[in-house]
């Protein structure tokens, strides 16, 4: 039958690298005169807003005469200064001219940077003297001046005063025309030092070096300890691709803060008025680095210039130490799943290509982000990343655009975990940033973006996503249910700890699933495992924000914390299934007490304190210790728990543990819906059961299967107890049932309370045919044609068989009957059973598989089967499959092929199971004739019948005349068996005696030829079936020819499977067409019933709905017609070939 469950596997799809998405927008022509607080730009924009320079209303000093004097005093033989890679005035003028030439071209990624203002045209913001550095006899005292567009270093204060009259001379006198704002020479300036990379130094005008503020990347304090209070200014020239730093070593902390504030604010103001786009080469370099990490997505790509700060431990530092504290300028890129630190490309004059070695940086998964800290006094910030069971890895960074970096990072984290109401990392930023959080892009996906979150954790933990498989079940209680499937991969049998953590953490906060099923998934890698390096994933609060107050919360194992997080972080989750997920056994009494399975410890306190909505816990197959029993008892005895079910099947419960849990569950009488104590060691005592079960008024499911009971005449379940329930399922399989218990069940079936009973399992309970007849009579006494599934497998039905056959022939049976693995010592009794089913008119689903007879079915029995298959026009599903095992074989023999021909006149059967009946070629011919004439059968399962390629071809080609079959088993089992059979024949020839394949015996060669020829003959058309095997070839086969024949057999199997799927696809379209026609007829009947114009108000919506459905049906019909034509064309082509 069609299954609504759907399997899924994970794969990361990323767009290609080219073409690259521009990161910067075109700078606008105008900008507001007042500078407002900046917010980060939208996705893909630059790190600073694009705007044109504006008039700030500040009067600038006319310093042209100072610049002329400075140029006239220039010495051509003056060596370059060793104070850093600072731009010279001459190179600055040349660049200004070049930039002016390209200013008219449209702004793009490939265009050069913005025009740098003239050095001498700026207004002095701050200035001060540098300390004396260098050899003893060559001491120099440079002077530093900060303007609104440059940071300039002069050889001396007098040089600075000549260019900027507002700066006093060293003697205390100001240059004529100065503004008077300069400081007096008597004021003691702090001394500064400048250090930078030597290879960056350029020639300048008499020791003049300048840093355009638009090139500044970050300004931050240098962690060098006492007695200095150093500041580091990092800058990067996009045009030359050169990066460097300048260190200002200051003795006075107040003066240090003054310089830091002045440089930061001035650089920020300069960047806020002028856009600084990235170069095309730098963007491509960064994008290729992300592509190498498989993390490039043009819609989720942001890059920033940052400084990877150098840290020094210790209390004192010197000038020499400062040269060792070198910071590194790099690119911080935020991809789809990771954060990357990409080194700047190496500049070469011989080639412009980027080597893969230049792309090697560091990457951290966004899902591993543990902490974000932004400093308020400078541009520095810290990012901590931590993988499970590892210490955190810190990134000490600095950037003028620090606010934008952390806001985009926060948005990326929330995009990957959109359902998380609380992100699992510390957010230590200024309060103003909380008001500027970016909105998360809305990309609706299935199941609340579960795949996206799971992929993010897999990328962060280094997990191959293709190994994780799951399916979503929509046809179960508390649906939809997330069901984890076994792991895929060569040699893999279970998930490891990292894979389990990725899955469990991706399931947190998900409001899509009502059930999470981890059945058959080994959670042993997480049991007893502790993460001592951090507690950021510990569930401290519920989804609604309520604090979870539990003892030793952070000391719990990883398994306990993850299960608790699943329970408290979702409001929709109601059911957790941990069946057979732990293989551990409780330790025996010793010095170290048993810690339990961990699941009971995780969930029981949450249920007792109402921290979770999970109220159905399945622990089947987990061996529970005394510690676990204590946790379950504490949770169940509390009426605040509101538990619906605690299933403890096959948990090793003894009498004491069983009674303790049953006694505690009796306190949940107003909510408990299910009791499952099957397959335990405990013995059921009827008196104790009655005492506690009478308190449970809303029980729907009871499972006491495969358990022992004490001896005595008392019924296991009294009638008084049963009639107090409205059961949906009752399972007493493999449990001894006495006459009193059977009488109580029969009495319950006669009562109105049993009208909702859907499943009654009494397998292997020692029932006789007379006992089953009594139950059938009790069902019919209340209401005939009960919507009930009765299971009576492996019972001794031959005793009182006549009564059973009579009840079946009188149609006292429910709609569904399963009677598997019945063993008959007398074939006559089975023939009577078949004849009774021929007359039955109440059962639509019948399972009589794996019936064992003393020998092959005789002619009379075969005739009875043929009559049942042809004359019973009520059955819709029939299972008469056999069994093929090493120790037991059950089938009807060769006569089953003749019995199947009765289906040619059947008009009701839709599903047929006939596996493992050794049908062979005769059975294939029988099925082919059935498929050609039967027009009701939709599902056929006939694998495991020893079909060769020829037999499979006969069945497939019969589908050409069939229009109803929509599913046919592909018979992989038969394909493998057929190929192995031919392969064994060839191996026998090669290994036989002294003779080789070049001189084989005549009998052996004929055997190989017959085996291969019979298989290859399957390529003959359908008209040639039954014509016999092809003529024996006379020439001997070489190894190469035999290998070619084996390949031919495999290809022909694949060919026939393709033809089969083509016919089945055609029939599915026809089925949709018939369904559409049926719905159209029903809608027309509804319209006629209510009328068209004079109908009641209730008829108008129905008529409108009918019109809408008819339009949809027309689309279905069109698709069906196209599918039929395509299928027919393909089938004709394959047949002709």
Coordinates of C-alpha atoms in Angstrom, one line a residue, residues 341-830:
X341 CA 40.4 34.2 8.2
X342 CA 41.9 34.5 4.7
X343 CA 45.5 35.8 4.4
X344 CA 46.1 38.6 2.0
X345 CA 47.4 37.5 -1.4
X346 CA 51.1 37.6 -2.0
X347 CA 52.1 40.4 -4.5
X348 CA 54.2 39.2 -7.4
X349 CA 55.3 41.0 -10.5
X350 CA 55.6 38.0 -12.7
X351 CA 52.1 36.5 -12.3
X352 CA 48.7 37.7 -11.3
X353 CA 47.3 34.3 -10.5
X354 CA 46.7 33.1 -7.0
X355 CA 48.4 30.0 -5.6
X356 CA 46.4 27.5 -3.6
X357 CA 49.0 27.9 -0.9
X358 CA 48.0 31.6 -0.6
X359 CA 44.4 30.6 0.3
X360 CA 45.3 28.5 3.4
X361 CA 43.9 30.3 6.4
X362 CA 41.8 29.2 9.4
X363 CA 38.1 28.3 9.3
X364 CA 35.7 27.8 12.1
X365 CA 32.1 26.6 11.9
X366 CA 29.5 29.2 12.8
X367 CA 27.7 26.5 14.8
X368 CA 30.7 26.2 17.1
X369 CA 30.7 29.9 18.0
X370 CA 30.9 30.0 21.8
X371 CA 31.4 33.7 22.6
X372 CA 31.5 37.1 21.0
X373 CA 33.1 40.0 22.9
X374 CA 33.5 43.6 21.7
X375 CA 35.6 46.1 23.5
X376 CA 34.2 49.6 24.0
X377 CA 37.5 51.5 24.3
X378 CA 39.1 50.5 21.0
X379 CA 38.4 48.4 17.8
X380 CA 39.4 45.1 19.2
X381 CA 37.0 42.1 19.6
X382 CA 37.3 38.4 20.4
X383 CA 35.6 35.4 18.9
X384 CA 35.7 32.1 20.6
X385 CA 34.9 28.8 18.8
X386 CA 34.6 25.4 20.4
X387 CA 34.0 22.0 19.1
X388 CA 32.6 19.3 21.4
X389 CA 35.2 17.8 23.8
X390 CA 37.8 20.3 22.8
X391 CA 39.1 23.5 24.4
X392 CA 38.0 26.8 22.8
X393 CA 39.9 28.5 20.1
X394 CA 40.1 32.3 20.3
X395 CA 40.5 34.8 17.6
X396 CA 41.8 38.1 18.8
X397 CA 40.9 40.6 16.2
X398 CA 40.4 44.3 15.6
X399 CA 38.6 46.3 12.9
X400 CA 37.1 49.7 12.5
X401 CA 34.0 47.9 11.2
X402 CA 33.8 45.7 14.3
X403 CA 30.1 46.5 14.7
X404 CA 29.3 45.3 11.2
X405 CA 31.4 42.2 11.7
X406 CA 29.6 41.0 14.8
X407 CA 26.2 41.9 13.5
X408 CA 26.6 40.0 10.3
X409 CA 28.0 37.1 12.3
X410 CA 25.0 37.2 14.6
X411 CA 22.7 37.2 11.6
X412 CA 24.5 34.2 10.0
X413 CA 24.2 32.3 13.2
X414 CA 20.5 33.0 13.5
X415 CA 20.0 32.1 9.8
X416 CA 21.5 28.6 10.4
X417 CA 19.4 28.2 13.6
X418 CA 16.2 30.1 12.8
X419 CA 14.1 28.3 15.3
X420 CA 16.4 28.9 18.2
X421 CA 15.0 31.5 20.6
X422 CA 18.3 31.6 22.4
X423 CA 21.6 31.3 20.7
X424 CA 24.1 29.0 22.4
X425 CA 26.9 31.6 22.6
X426 CA 27.8 34.5 24.9
X427 CA 26.9 37.9 23.4
X428 CA 29.1 40.5 25.2
X429 CA 28.7 43.6 23.1
X430 CA 27.7 47.2 23.8
X431 CA 24.0 47.7 24.5
X432 CA 23.6 49.9 21.4
X433 CA 24.3 47.0 19.2
X434 CA 21.4 45.0 20.5
X435 CA 19.1 47.7 18.9
X436 CA 20.8 47.2 15.5
X437 CA 20.4 43.5 15.1
X438 CA 19.9 42.6 11.5
X439 CA 16.7 40.8 10.4
X440 CA 17.2 37.1 9.4
X441 CA 16.5 36.4 5.7
X442 CA 13.3 34.4 5.4
X443 CA 13.8 31.2 3.4
X444 CA 11.0 28.8 4.1
X445 CA 12.1 25.2 4.0
X446 CA 10.5 21.9 5.1
X447 CA 10.3 21.1 8.8
X448 CA 11.3 24.5 10.0
X449 CA 14.7 24.5 8.3
X450 CA 15.9 21.3 9.9
X451 CA 18.1 20.4 7.0
X452 CA 19.8 23.8 7.1
X453 CA 20.6 23.5 10.8
X454 CA 21.8 19.9 10.5
X455 CA 24.1 20.8 7.6
X456 CA 25.5 23.7 9.6
X457 CA 26.4 21.4 12.5
X458 CA 27.9 18.8 10.1
X459 CA 30.0 21.5 8.4
X460 CA 31.2 22.7 11.8
X461 CA 32.0 19.3 13.2
X462 CA 33.6 18.0 10.0
X463 CA 30.9 15.4 9.2
X464 CA 30.1 13.9 5.9
X465 CA 26.4 14.7 5.5
X466 CA 25.8 11.8 3.1
X467 CA 26.1 9.3 5.9
X468 CA 23.1 10.7 7.8
X469 CA 19.7 9.4 6.7
X470 CA 16.2 10.0 8.2
X471 CA 12.6 9.8 7.2
X472 CA 9.5 11.7 8.2
X473 CA 6.4 9.6 9.1
X474 CA 3.1 11.3 8.7
X475 CA 0.8 8.3 9.3
X476 CA 1.5 7.7 13.0
X477 CA 0.3 9.0 16.3
X478 CA 1.8 12.4 17.3
X479 CA 2.8 12.9 13.7
X480 CA 4.9 14.0 12.0
X481 CA 7.6 11.8 13.4
X482 CA 11.3 12.2 12.8
X483 CA 12.8 8.7 12.4
X484 CA 16.6 8.3 12.3
X485 CA 17.7 5.6 9.9
X486 CA 20.9 3.5 10.1
X487 CA 24.1 5.1 8.9
X488 CA 25.4 4.6 5.4
X489 CA 29.0 4.1 4.4
X490 CA 31.5 1.4 3.9
X491 CA 32.1 -0.4 7.1
X492 CA 29.9 1.8 9.2
X493 CA 27.4 0.2 11.5
X494 CA 26.6 3.1 13.9
X495 CA 26.9 6.8 14.3
X496 CA 29.8 8.2 16.3
X497 CA 29.6 10.8 19.0
X498 CA 30.1 13.8 16.8
X499 CA 27.4 12.7 14.3
X500 CA 24.9 12.0 17.1
X501 CA 25.6 15.5 18.6
X502 CA 25.0 17.1 15.2
X503 CA 21.7 15.3 14.8
X504 CA 20.5 15.9 18.4
X505 CA 21.4 19.6 18.4
X506 CA 19.8 20.2 15.0
X507 CA 16.6 18.8 16.5
X508 CA 16.5 21.3 19.3
X509 CA 13.9 24.0 19.2
X510 CA 12.2 22.3 16.2
X511 CA 8.5 22.8 16.4
X512 CA 7.8 20.6 13.3
X513 CA 8.0 17.2 14.9
X514 CA 5.6 15.7 17.4
X515 CA 7.7 12.5 17.7
X516 CA 11.4 11.9 17.6
X517 CA 12.2 8.2 17.1
X518 CA 15.8 7.1 17.7
X519 CA 14.9 3.4 17.7
X520 CA 17.7 1.1 16.7
X521 CA 20.2 4.0 16.9
X522 CA 23.1 3.2 19.2
X523 CA 23.5 6.0 21.7
X524 CA 26.3 4.2 23.5
X525 CA 29.0 6.6 22.2
X526 CA 27.4 9.4 24.3
X527 CA 26.7 7.3 27.4
X528 CA 29.0 8.3 30.2
X529 CA 30.7 10.9 28.0
X530 CA 31.5 14.3 29.5
X531 CA 32.5 17.6 28.0
X532 CA 34.6 19.4 30.5
X533 CA 35.6 22.3 28.3
X534 CA 32.4 24.2 28.3
X535 CA 28.7 24.3 29.1
X536 CA 27.3 26.5 26.4
X537 CA 25.0 23.7 25.2
X538 CA 23.6 22.9 28.6
X539 CA 19.8 23.6 28.6
X540 CA 19.5 26.2 31.4
X541 CA 16.1 27.4 30.4
X542 CA 12.9 26.1 28.6
X543 CA 11.7 27.4 25.3
X544 CA 9.5 29.8 27.1
X545 CA 12.4 31.2 29.1
X546 CA 11.7 29.4 32.4
X547 CA 14.8 28.5 34.4
X548 CA 15.5 24.8 34.6
X549 CA 16.4 24.2 38.2
X550 CA 18.0 20.8 38.5
X551 CA 20.8 19.5 40.7
X552 CA 24.3 19.0 39.1
X553 CA 23.0 20.2 35.8
X554 CA 26.4 21.1 34.3
X555 CA 28.0 17.9 35.7
X556 CA 25.6 15.7 33.8
X557 CA 26.8 13.5 30.9
X558 CA 26.5 14.7 27.3
X559 CA 23.7 12.1 26.7
X560 CA 21.6 13.5 29.6
X561 CA 22.1 17.1 28.5
X562 CA 21.2 16.5 24.9
X563 CA 18.0 14.5 25.8
X564 CA 17.0 17.2 28.3
X565 CA 17.6 19.9 25.6
X566 CA 15.3 18.0 23.2
X567 CA 12.6 17.8 25.8
X568 CA 12.6 21.4 27.2
X569 CA 13.3 23.3 24.0
X570 CA 10.2 22.2 22.0
X571 CA 6.6 22.7 22.9
X572 CA 5.2 20.5 20.2
X573 CA 7.3 17.4 21.0
X574 CA 5.2 14.8 22.8
X575 CA 6.8 11.4 22.2
X576 CA 10.4 10.2 22.4
X577 CA 11.3 6.7 21.3
X578 CA 14.6 5.2 22.5
X579 CA 13.8 1.6 21.7
X580 CA 17.0 -0.6 21.6
X581 CA 19.3 2.5 21.5
X582 CA 21.5 1.3 24.3
X583 CA 23.3 -2.0 24.6
X584 CA 24.8 -1.5 28.0
X585 CA 24.0 -3.9 30.9
X586 CA 23.6 -2.8 34.5
X587 CA 26.7 -3.5 36.4
X588 CA 26.6 -6.0 39.2
X589 CA 27.0 -4.9 42.9
X590 CA 30.4 -3.6 43.5
X591 CA 32.5 -0.7 44.6
X592 CA 31.3 1.5 41.7
X593 CA 27.5 1.9 41.7
X594 CA 25.7 1.7 38.4
X595 CA 24.9 5.1 36.9
X596 CA 21.9 3.9 35.0
X597 CA 21.0 4.4 31.3
X598 CA 20.9 8.2 31.6
X599 CA 17.6 8.5 29.7
X600 CA 15.5 8.1 32.9
X601 CA 17.7 10.6 34.8
X602 CA 17.3 13.1 31.9
X603 CA 13.5 13.0 31.5
X604 CA 12.0 12.0 34.9
X605 CA 12.8 15.3 36.7
X606 CA 11.6 17.3 33.7
X607 CA 8.2 15.5 33.8
X608 CA 7.9 15.8 37.5
X609 CA 8.6 19.6 37.5
X610 CA 6.6 20.2 34.3
X611 CA 9.5 21.6 32.3
X612 CA 8.5 19.6 29.2
X613 CA 5.5 18.5 27.2
X614 CA 7.0 15.1 26.5
X615 CA 4.6 12.6 28.1
X616 CA 5.1 9.4 26.1
X617 CA 8.5 7.8 26.7
X618 CA 9.5 4.5 25.0
X619 CA 12.4 2.6 26.7
X620 CA 11.8 -0.8 25.0
X621 CA 14.9 -3.0 24.8
X622 CA 17.0 -1.0 27.3
X623 CA 18.2 -2.8 30.4
X624 CA 17.1 -0.7 33.4
X625 CA 19.0 -0.7 36.7
X626 CA 17.7 0.2 40.1
X627 CA 18.8 3.8 39.6
X628 CA 16.6 4.0 36.5
X629 CA 13.6 2.4 38.4
X630 CA 14.0 5.0 41.1
X631 CA 13.9 7.9 38.6
X632 CA 10.8 6.4 36.9
X633 CA 9.1 5.9 40.2
X634 CA 9.7 9.5 41.3
X635 CA 8.3 10.8 38.0
X636 CA 5.3 8.6 37.8
X637 CA 4.2 9.0 41.4
X638 CA 3.9 12.7 40.9
X639 CA 0.5 13.7 39.6
X640 CA 2.0 16.8 38.0
X641 CA 3.8 14.7 35.5
X642 CA 0.7 14.0 33.3
X643 CA 2.4 10.9 31.8
X644 CA 0.5 9.2 28.9
X645 CA 2.8 6.2 28.6
X646 CA 6.1 4.7 29.8
X647 CA 6.8 1.7 27.7
X648 CA 9.3 -0.7 29.3
X649 CA 9.2 -3.8 27.1
X650 CA 12.2 -6.1 27.3
X651 CA 13.9 -4.0 30.0
X652 CA 14.9 -6.8 32.3
X653 CA 12.3 -6.0 34.9
X654 CA 12.0 -8.4 37.9
X655 CA 8.9 -8.8 40.1
X656 CA 9.9 -6.0 42.4
X657 CA 10.8 -3.5 39.7
X658 CA 7.6 -4.3 37.8
X659 CA 5.4 -3.7 40.8
X660 CA 7.2 -0.5 41.7
X661 CA 6.6 1.0 38.2
X662 CA 3.0 -0.3 38.1
X663 CA 2.2 1.1 41.5
X664 CA 3.6 4.5 40.5
X665 CA 1.8 4.6 37.2
X666 CA -1.5 4.0 39.0
X667 CA -1.2 7.7 40.2
X668 CA -1.4 8.7 36.5
X669 CA -5.0 7.4 36.2
X670 CA -6.3 10.6 34.6
X671 CA -3.7 10.7 31.8
X672 CA -2.2 7.3 31.3
X673 CA -3.1 5.8 27.9
X674 CA -0.7 2.9 27.4
X675 CA 0.8 0.0 29.5
X676 CA 3.6 -2.0 27.9
X677 CA 5.4 -4.5 30.2
X678 CA 6.0 -7.2 27.6
X679 CA 9.0 -9.5 27.4
X680 CA 10.2 -9.0 31.0
X681 CA 11.1 -11.5 33.7
X682 CA 8.4 -10.4 36.0
X683 CA 5.5 -12.7 36.7
X684 CA 2.0 -11.2 36.4
X685 CA 0.0 -11.6 39.5
X686 CA -3.8 -11.2 38.7
X687 CA -4.6 -9.8 42.1
X688 CA -1.9 -7.1 41.9
X689 CA -2.9 -6.2 38.4
X690 CA -6.5 -5.8 39.4
X691 CA -5.5 -3.5 42.3
X692 CA -3.6 -1.1 40.2
X693 CA -5.2 -1.4 36.8
X694 CA -8.6 -0.4 38.2
X695 CA -7.3 3.1 38.8
X696 CA -6.6 3.7 35.2
X697 CA -9.7 4.9 33.4
X698 CA -8.3 6.1 30.1
X699 CA -6.1 3.2 29.0
X700 CA -6.1 2.7 25.2
X701 CA -3.3 0.2 24.7
X702 CA -2.3 -2.8 26.9
X703 CA 0.6 -5.0 26.1
X704 CA 1.4 -8.0 28.4
X705 CA 2.8 -10.2 25.6
X706 CA 5.6 -12.7 26.2
X707 CA 5.3 -12.6 30.0
X708 CA 4.8 -15.1 32.7
X709 CA 1.8 -15.3 35.0
X710 CA 1.3 -17.1 38.3
X711 CA -0.7 -20.2 38.3
X712 CA -4.3 -20.2 39.4
X713 CA -7.9 -20.0 38.1
X714 CA -8.0 -16.2 38.2
X715 CA -8.3 -14.4 34.9
X716 CA -5.3 -12.4 33.9
X717 CA -7.6 -9.5 33.1
X718 CA -11.0 -9.5 34.7
X719 CA -14.1 -8.5 32.8
X720 CA -14.8 -5.7 35.3
X721 CA -11.4 -4.2 34.5
X722 CA -11.8 -4.6 30.7
X723 CA -15.2 -3.0 30.5
X724 CA -13.8 0.0 32.3
X725 CA -11.6 0.7 29.4
X726 CA -12.1 1.7 25.7
X727 CA -9.2 -0.3 24.4
X728 CA -7.8 0.2 20.9
X729 CA -5.1 -2.4 21.2
X730 CA -4.8 -5.5 23.4
X731 CA -1.8 -7.8 23.0
X732 CA -1.5 -11.0 25.0
X733 CA 0.7 -12.9 22.5
X734 CA 2.9 -15.7 23.9
X735 CA 1.3 -15.4 27.3
X736 CA -0.6 -18.3 28.8
X737 CA -4.4 -17.6 28.7
X738 CA -6.7 -19.8 30.7
X739 CA -10.4 -20.4 30.2
X740 CA -11.3 -17.6 32.6
X741 CA -9.2 -15.0 30.8
X742 CA -10.6 -16.1 27.4
X743 CA -14.1 -15.8 28.8
X744 CA -13.4 -12.3 30.1
X745 CA -12.1 -11.3 26.6
X746 CA -15.2 -12.7 24.9
X747 CA -17.4 -10.8 27.4
X748 CA -15.5 -7.6 26.6
X749 CA -16.0 -8.2 22.8
X750 CA -19.7 -8.4 23.4
X751 CA -19.8 -5.1 25.3
X752 CA -20.2 -1.6 23.7
X753 CA -16.8 -0.6 25.2
X754 CA -15.1 -2.8 22.6
X755 CA -16.4 -0.9 19.6
X756 CA -13.1 1.1 19.3
X757 CA -10.9 -2.0 19.6
X758 CA -8.8 -2.2 16.4
X759 CA -6.1 -4.8 17.2
X760 CA -6.4 -8.0 19.2
X761 CA -3.2 -10.0 19.2
X762 CA -3.5 -13.5 20.6
X763 CA -0.5 -15.1 18.8
X764 CA 0.9 -18.3 20.2
X765 CA -1.4 -18.4 23.2
X766 CA -2.3 -22.1 22.9
X767 CA -5.8 -21.3 21.5
X768 CA -7.8 -24.0 19.8
X769 CA -10.1 -23.7 16.8
X770 CA -13.0 -23.8 19.3
X771 CA -11.5 -20.9 21.3
X772 CA -11.2 -18.8 18.2
X773 CA -14.7 -19.7 17.1
X774 CA -16.0 -18.5 20.5
X775 CA -14.2 -15.1 20.1
X776 CA -15.6 -14.8 16.5
X777 CA -19.1 -15.4 17.8
X778 CA -18.7 -12.9 20.6
X779 CA -17.6 -10.2 18.0
X780 CA -20.6 -10.9 15.9
X781 CA -23.0 -10.9 18.8
X782 CA -22.3 -7.2 19.3
X783 CA -21.9 -6.1 15.7
X784 CA -21.1 -8.0 12.5
X785 CA -18.4 -6.9 10.1
X786 CA -16.2 -5.5 13.0
X787 CA -13.5 -3.1 12.0
X788 CA -11.0 -5.1 13.9
X789 CA -7.7 -6.9 13.1
X790 CA -7.5 -10.3 14.8
X791 CA -4.1 -12.0 15.1
X792 CA -4.1 -15.8 15.9
X793 CA -0.7 -16.8 14.6
X794 CA 1.0 -20.1 15.7
X795 CA -2.0 -21.5 17.5
X796 CA -3.2 -25.1 17.5
X797 CA -6.3 -24.6 15.4
X798 CA -6.8 -28.2 14.4
X799 CA -8.5 -29.0 17.7
X800 CA -12.1 -27.8 17.3
X801 CA -11.3 -27.0 13.6
X802 CA -14.8 -27.7 12.4
X803 CA -16.2 -25.0 14.7
X804 CA -13.6 -22.5 13.4
X805 CA -14.4 -23.4 9.7
X806 CA -18.1 -23.0 10.4
X807 CA -17.7 -19.6 12.0
X808 CA -15.6 -18.4 9.0
X809 CA -18.1 -19.7 6.5
X810 CA -20.9 -17.9 8.4
X811 CA -18.9 -14.6 8.0
X812 CA -18.4 -14.0 11.7
X813 CA -14.9 -12.8 11.1
X814 CA -13.8 -9.2 11.4
X815 CA -12.5 -7.1 8.4
X816 CA -8.9 -8.1 9.0
X817 CA -7.6 -11.6 9.9
X818 CA -4.0 -12.8 10.3
X819 CA -3.3 -16.5 10.8
X820 CA 0.4 -17.0 9.9
X821 CA 2.5 -20.0 10.5
X822 CA -0.3 -22.5 11.0
X823 CA 0.9 -26.1 11.1
X824 CA -1.6 -28.7 9.8
X825 CA -1.0 -32.4 10.4
X826 CA -4.0 -33.3 8.3
X827 CA -4.3 -31.6 4.9
X828 CA -8.1 -32.2 5.0
X829 CA -8.5 -29.6 7.8
X830 CA -6.6 -27.0 5.7

